[in-house]
Amino acid sequence: MELNPEHFRAIIYYNSQRQLSQQECLAELLSVYGNKAPHQSTISRWYGEFKRGRVSLSDDPRVGAPKTAVTQENVDAASLKISKTSIQKILHEELRQKAARVNWCQKSLDRFNSGNSKNVNSIITCDESWIYCYEPENKRQSAVWVFQGEEKPTKMVATFVSKAGHIATIPLNEQRTVTADWYTTICLPKVITEIRKINPERRIMLHQENASSHTAQKTRQYLTEENVELLDHPPYSPDLSPNDFFTFPIKNSLRGQRFQLPEEAVDAFKNAVLDLPANEWNKCFENWFERMQMCINLRGEYLEKQ
């Protein structure tokens, strides 16, 4: 189904009620819808509207539109109708997503014996994350690249980790979104090469979220040809993704550091991940399976809301 602006606004409203930050909302939308996702400024505007109590997801009347008799009663009735319809859709979607989260967690716990199976060592988990920058006041000056900036996202990196530790961090160059073409011709070949340098016979089970580049037929075909097993992931579940709840928060330790080039920022993040001791990665994957059980106990609720 092709999503229209009101559909995206309903998702933004839902994410605001989940108490996701605007950046987290943007990251989720980009991971699922890619170039079709709303711009950050759109998300910021609607977060502000919902915070001020707005209930309508429709566009405001345009200047010069045909005039009709408008009363406060008409406005209230229209807003209430839209609000009820939108909220019903959101609640239905929320129940469906909770059920999907619980089912996925139970399936994963059963398959990997609650994290005690040797097959856990074969799991490679990946995700993409933005590095942000502050725009300089003087546009003629060099941009200053920082982690966790307050301006627009400017550089995306794909990070791959396993229970044994960091495998690869690959920045996107000369493009702003992950495409199936980039993913299968540049990113994944580098990762698989790194893994098979160490152990050519190693079994690879790739866990990734449901971004369009991850689920594309081209990606699935490539993984099949490389004998890589693809593990699924429940939609809108960053709390169940090791990179989201463990790897990428490492950027917080780099908060405030400034770099003249984006490559310097990427290297700083990569080095911070590489410096983690092996026992921290073991804890990460133990935490992952503990989170699955917690999600089941909470009947699909998001862990960060508890």
PDB file of N, CA, C and O in Angstrom, residues 12 21-27 29-30 34-48 130-133 135 148-155 176:
ATOM      1  N   ILE A  12       4.095   9.109  12.925  1.00  0.00           N
ATOM      2  CA  ILE A  12       4.816  10.093  13.734  1.00  0.00           C
ATOM      3  C   ILE A  12       4.099  10.301  15.066  1.00  0.00           C
ATOM      4  O   ILE A  12       4.730  10.373  16.131  1.00  0.00           O
ATOM      5  N   SER A  21      12.445   9.876  20.574  1.00  0.00           N
ATOM      6  CA  SER A  21      12.937  11.188  20.188  1.00  0.00           C
ATOM      7  C   SER A  21      12.683  11.404  18.700  1.00  0.00           C
ATOM      8  O   SER A  21      12.395  10.456  17.953  1.00  0.00           O
ATOM      9  N   GLN A  22      12.787  12.650  18.245  1.00  0.00           N
ATOM     10  CA  GLN A  22      12.603  12.922  16.829  1.00  0.00           C
ATOM     11  C   GLN A  22      13.635  12.181  15.983  1.00  0.00           C
ATOM     12  O   GLN A  22      13.320  11.696  14.888  1.00  0.00           O
ATOM     13  N   GLN A  23      14.867  12.097  16.478  1.00  0.00           N
ATOM     14  CA  GLN A  23      15.908  11.397  15.730  1.00  0.00           C
ATOM     15  C   GLN A  23      15.609   9.907  15.649  1.00  0.00           C
ATOM     16  O   GLN A  23      15.841   9.270  14.612  1.00  0.00           O
ATOM     17  N   GLU A  24      15.097   9.324  16.724  1.00  0.00           N
ATOM     18  CA  GLU A  24      14.738   7.903  16.707  1.00  0.00           C
ATOM     19  C   GLU A  24      13.580   7.657  15.747  1.00  0.00           C
ATOM     20  O   GLU A  24      13.547   6.650  15.041  1.00  0.00           O
ATOM     21  N   CYS A  25      12.619   8.578  15.741  1.00  0.00           N
ATOM     22  CA  CYS A  25      11.499   8.473  14.806  1.00  0.00           C
ATOM     23  C   CYS A  25      12.003   8.526  13.365  1.00  0.00           C
ATOM     24  O   CYS A  25      11.598   7.718  12.523  1.00  0.00           O
ATOM     25  N   LEU A  26      12.888   9.476  13.083  1.00  0.00           N
ATOM     26  CA  LEU A  26      13.453   9.609  11.740  1.00  0.00           C
ATOM     27  C   LEU A  26      14.203   8.345  11.344  1.00  0.00           C
ATOM     28  O   LEU A  26      14.055   7.845  10.227  1.00  0.00           O
ATOM     29  N   ALA A  27      15.002   7.801  12.264  1.00  0.00           N
ATOM     30  CA  ALA A  27      15.789   6.604  11.962  1.00  0.00           C
ATOM     31  C   ALA A  27      14.881   5.424  11.621  1.00  0.00           C
ATOM     32  O   ALA A  27      15.157   4.668  10.685  1.00  0.00           O
ATOM     33  N   LEU A  29      11.762   5.558  10.420  1.00  0.00           N
ATOM     34  CA  LEU A  29      11.111   5.792   9.129  1.00  0.00           C
ATOM     35  C   LEU A  29      12.080   5.576   7.972  1.00  0.00           C
ATOM     36  O   LEU A  29      11.720   4.988   6.948  1.00  0.00           O
ATOM     37  N   LEU A  30      13.318   6.032   8.126  1.00  0.00           N
ATOM     38  CA  LEU A  30      14.314   5.832   7.077  1.00  0.00           C
ATOM     39  C   LEU A  30      14.636   4.356   6.887  1.00  0.00           C
ATOM     40  O   LEU A  30      14.812   3.883   5.759  1.00  0.00           O
ATOM     41  N   GLY A  34      12.978   4.338   3.549  1.00  0.00           N
ATOM     42  CA  GLY A  34      14.050   4.898   2.739  1.00  0.00           C
ATOM     43  C   GLY A  34      13.752   6.308   2.259  1.00  0.00           C
ATOM     44  O   GLY A  34      13.366   7.180   3.042  1.00  0.00           O
ATOM     45  N   ASN A  35      13.909   6.552   0.953  1.00  0.00           N
ATOM     46  CA  ASN A  35      13.717   7.889   0.386  1.00  0.00           C
ATOM     47  C   ASN A  35      12.285   8.399   0.493  1.00  0.00           C
ATOM     48  O   ASN A  35      12.037   9.597   0.333  1.00  0.00           O
ATOM     49  N   LYS A  36      11.334   7.496   0.736  1.00  0.00           N
ATOM     50  CA  LYS A  36       9.940   7.903   0.844  1.00  0.00           C
ATOM     51  C   LYS A  36       9.603   8.450   2.226  1.00  0.00           C
ATOM     52  O   LYS A  36       8.504   8.982   2.438  1.00  0.00           O
ATOM     53  N   ALA A  37      10.508   8.316   3.178  1.00  0.00           N
ATOM     54  CA  ALA A  37      10.254   8.781   4.547  1.00  0.00           C
ATOM     55  C   ALA A  37      10.186  10.305   4.594  1.00  0.00           C
ATOM     56  O   ALA A  37      10.826  10.993   3.794  1.00  0.00           O
ATOM     57  N   PRO A  38       9.408  10.873   5.519  1.00  0.00           N
ATOM     58  CA  PRO A  38       9.344  12.332   5.656  1.00  0.00           C
ATOM     59  C   PRO A  38      10.693  12.912   6.057  1.00  0.00           C
ATOM     60  O   PRO A  38      11.522  12.226   6.661  1.00  0.00           O
ATOM     61  N   HIS A  39      10.891  14.189   5.737  1.00  0.00           N
ATOM     62  CA  HIS A  39      12.116  14.883   6.107  1.00  0.00           C
ATOM     63  C   HIS A  39      12.105  15.156   7.606  1.00  0.00           C
ATOM     64  O   HIS A  39      11.063  15.193   8.256  1.00  0.00           O
ATOM     65  N   GLN A  40      13.302  15.357   8.165  1.00  0.00           N
ATOM     66  CA  GLN A  40      13.416  15.631   9.594  1.00  0.00           C
ATOM     67  C   GLN A  40      12.607  16.860  10.009  1.00  0.00           C
ATOM     68  O   GLN A  40      11.999  16.891  11.084  1.00  0.00           O
ATOM     69  N   SER A  41      12.565  17.887   9.152  1.00  0.00           N
ATOM     70  CA  SER A  41      11.815  19.094   9.496  1.00  0.00           C
ATOM     71  C   SER A  41      10.322  18.805   9.607  1.00  0.00           C
ATOM     72  O   SER A  41       9.613  19.405  10.428  1.00  0.00           O
ATOM     73  N   THR A  42       9.834  17.876   8.771  1.00  0.00           N
ATOM     74  CA  THR A  42       8.422  17.481   8.843  1.00  0.00           C
ATOM     75  C   THR A  42       8.127  16.788  10.159  1.00  0.00           C
ATOM     76  O   THR A  42       7.109  17.068  10.815  1.00  0.00           O
ATOM     77  N   ILE A  43       9.008  15.882  10.564  1.00  0.00           N
ATOM     78  CA  ILE A  43       8.829  15.181  11.834  1.00  0.00           C
ATOM     79  C   ILE A  43       8.862  16.166  12.995  1.00  0.00           C
ATOM     80  O   ILE A  43       8.032  16.101  13.903  1.00  0.00           O
ATOM     81  N   SER A  44       9.800  17.101  12.951  1.00  0.00           N
ATOM     82  CA  SER A  44       9.908  18.096  14.016  1.00  0.00           C
ATOM     83  C   SER A  44       8.635  18.938  14.111  1.00  0.00           C
ATOM     84  O   SER A  44       8.129  19.221  15.207  1.00  0.00           O
ATOM     85  N   ARG A  45       8.097  19.346  12.939  1.00  0.00           N
ATOM     86  CA  ARG A  45       6.886  20.173  12.937  1.00  0.00           C
ATOM     87  C   ARG A  45       5.706  19.424  13.539  1.00  0.00           C
ATOM     88  O   ARG A  45       4.963  19.969  14.360  1.00  0.00           O
ATOM     89  N   TRP A  46       5.527  18.152  13.175  1.00  0.00           N
ATOM     90  CA  TRP A  46       4.384  17.404  13.674  1.00  0.00           C
ATOM     91  C   TRP A  46       4.555  16.989  15.127  1.00  0.00           C
ATOM     92  O   TRP A  46       3.572  16.905  15.870  1.00  0.00           O
ATOM     93  N   TYR A  47       5.787  16.775  15.571  1.00  0.00           N
ATOM     94  CA  TYR A  47       6.002  16.554  16.997  1.00  0.00           C
ATOM     95  C   TYR A  47       5.520  17.773  17.782  1.00  0.00           C
ATOM     96  O   TYR A  47       4.880  17.651  18.834  1.00  0.00           O
ATOM     97  N   GLY A  48       5.851  18.957  17.245  1.00  0.00           N
ATOM     98  CA  GLY A  48       5.410  20.185  17.900  1.00  0.00           C
ATOM     99  C   GLY A  48       3.901  20.327  17.899  1.00  0.00           C
ATOM    100  O   GLY A  48       3.295  20.740  18.903  1.00  0.00           O
ATOM    101  N   TRP A 130      23.131   7.264  11.942  1.00  0.00           N
ATOM    102  CA  TRP A 130      23.582   8.566  11.450  1.00  0.00           C
ATOM    103  C   TRP A 130      24.632   9.167  12.376  1.00  0.00           C
ATOM    104  O   TRP A 130      24.574   9.026  13.587  1.00  0.00           O
ATOM    105  N   ILE A 131      25.570   9.862  11.772  1.00  0.00           N
ATOM    106  CA  ILE A 131      26.464  10.773  12.496  1.00  0.00           C
ATOM    107  C   ILE A 131      26.023  12.181  12.111  1.00  0.00           C
ATOM    108  O   ILE A 131      25.741  12.463  10.956  1.00  0.00           O
ATOM    109  N   TYR A 132      25.944  13.071  13.103  1.00  0.00           N
ATOM    110  CA  TYR A 132      25.371  14.395  12.884  1.00  0.00           C
ATOM    111  C   TYR A 132      26.455  15.465  12.882  1.00  0.00           C
ATOM    112  O   TYR A 132      27.570  15.261  13.335  1.00  0.00           O
ATOM    113  N   CYS A 133      26.072  16.633  12.378  1.00  0.00           N
ATOM    114  CA  CYS A 133      27.011  17.750  12.399  1.00  0.00           C
ATOM    115  C   CYS A 133      26.290  19.037  12.723  1.00  0.00           C
ATOM    116  O   CYS A 133      25.081  19.156  12.569  1.00  0.00           O
ATOM    117  N   GLU A 135      26.050  22.894  11.598  1.00  0.00           N
ATOM    118  CA  GLU A 135      26.427  23.774  10.494  1.00  0.00           C
ATOM    119  C   GLU A 135      27.122  25.006  11.072  1.00  0.00           C
ATOM    120  O   GLU A 135      26.643  25.617  12.019  1.00  0.00           O
ATOM    121  N   GLN A 148      26.056  13.114  17.949  1.00  0.00           N
ATOM    122  CA  GLN A 148      24.838  13.536  18.628  1.00  0.00           C
ATOM    123  C   GLN A 148      24.598  15.036  18.484  1.00  0.00           C
ATOM    124  O   GLN A 148      24.314  15.732  19.452  1.00  0.00           O
ATOM    125  N   GLY A 149      24.742  15.544  17.293  1.00  0.00           N
ATOM    126  CA  GLY A 149      24.506  16.961  17.054  1.00  0.00           C
ATOM    127  C   GLY A 149      23.032  17.308  17.089  1.00  0.00           C
ATOM    128  O   GLY A 149      22.163  16.445  17.150  1.00  0.00           O
ATOM    129  N   GLU A 150      22.726  18.583  17.006  1.00  0.00           N
ATOM    130  CA  GLU A 150      21.346  19.043  17.060  1.00  0.00           C
ATOM    131  C   GLU A 150      20.836  19.465  15.686  1.00  0.00           C
ATOM    132  O   GLU A 150      19.740  19.978  15.570  1.00  0.00           O
ATOM    133  N   GLU A 151      21.636  19.252  14.668  1.00  0.00           N
ATOM    134  CA  GLU A 151      21.220  19.651  13.333  1.00  0.00           C
ATOM    135  C   GLU A 151      20.908  18.416  12.496  1.00  0.00           C
ATOM    136  O   GLU A 151      20.553  17.385  13.011  1.00  0.00           O
ATOM    137  N   LYS A 152      21.062  18.529  11.217  1.00  0.00           N
ATOM    138  CA  LYS A 152      20.654  17.461  10.314  1.00  0.00           C
ATOM    139  C   LYS A 152      21.653  16.306  10.308  1.00  0.00           C
ATOM    140  O   LYS A 152      22.840  16.485  10.542  1.00  0.00           O
ATOM    141  N   PRO A 153      21.186  15.058  10.044  1.00  0.00           N
ATOM    142  CA  PRO A 153      22.109  13.944   9.891  1.00  0.00           C
ATOM    143  C   PRO A 153      22.927  14.115   8.627  1.00  0.00           C
ATOM    144  O   PRO A 153      22.418  14.555   7.610  1.00  0.00           O
ATOM    145  N   THR A 154      24.205  13.768   8.687  1.00  0.00           N
ATOM    146  CA  THR A 154      25.070  14.074   7.561  1.00  0.00           C
ATOM    147  C   THR A 154      25.906  12.900   7.090  1.00  0.00           C
ATOM    148  O   THR A 154      26.495  12.978   6.027  1.00  0.00           O
ATOM    149  N   LYS A 155      25.997  11.852   7.856  1.00  0.00           N
ATOM    150  CA  LYS A 155      26.802  10.703   7.435  1.00  0.00           C
ATOM    151  C   LYS A 155      26.203   9.449   8.051  1.00  0.00           C
ATOM    152  O   LYS A 155      25.929   9.411   9.236  1.00  0.00           O
ATOM    153  N   ARG A 176      23.182   9.297   0.455  1.00  0.00           N
ATOM    154  CA  ARG A 176      22.639   9.555   1.774  1.00  0.00           C
ATOM    155  C   ARG A 176      21.793   8.406   2.306  1.00  0.00           C
ATOM    156  O   ARG A 176      21.481   8.377   3.482  1.00  0.00           O
TER     157      ARG A 176
END
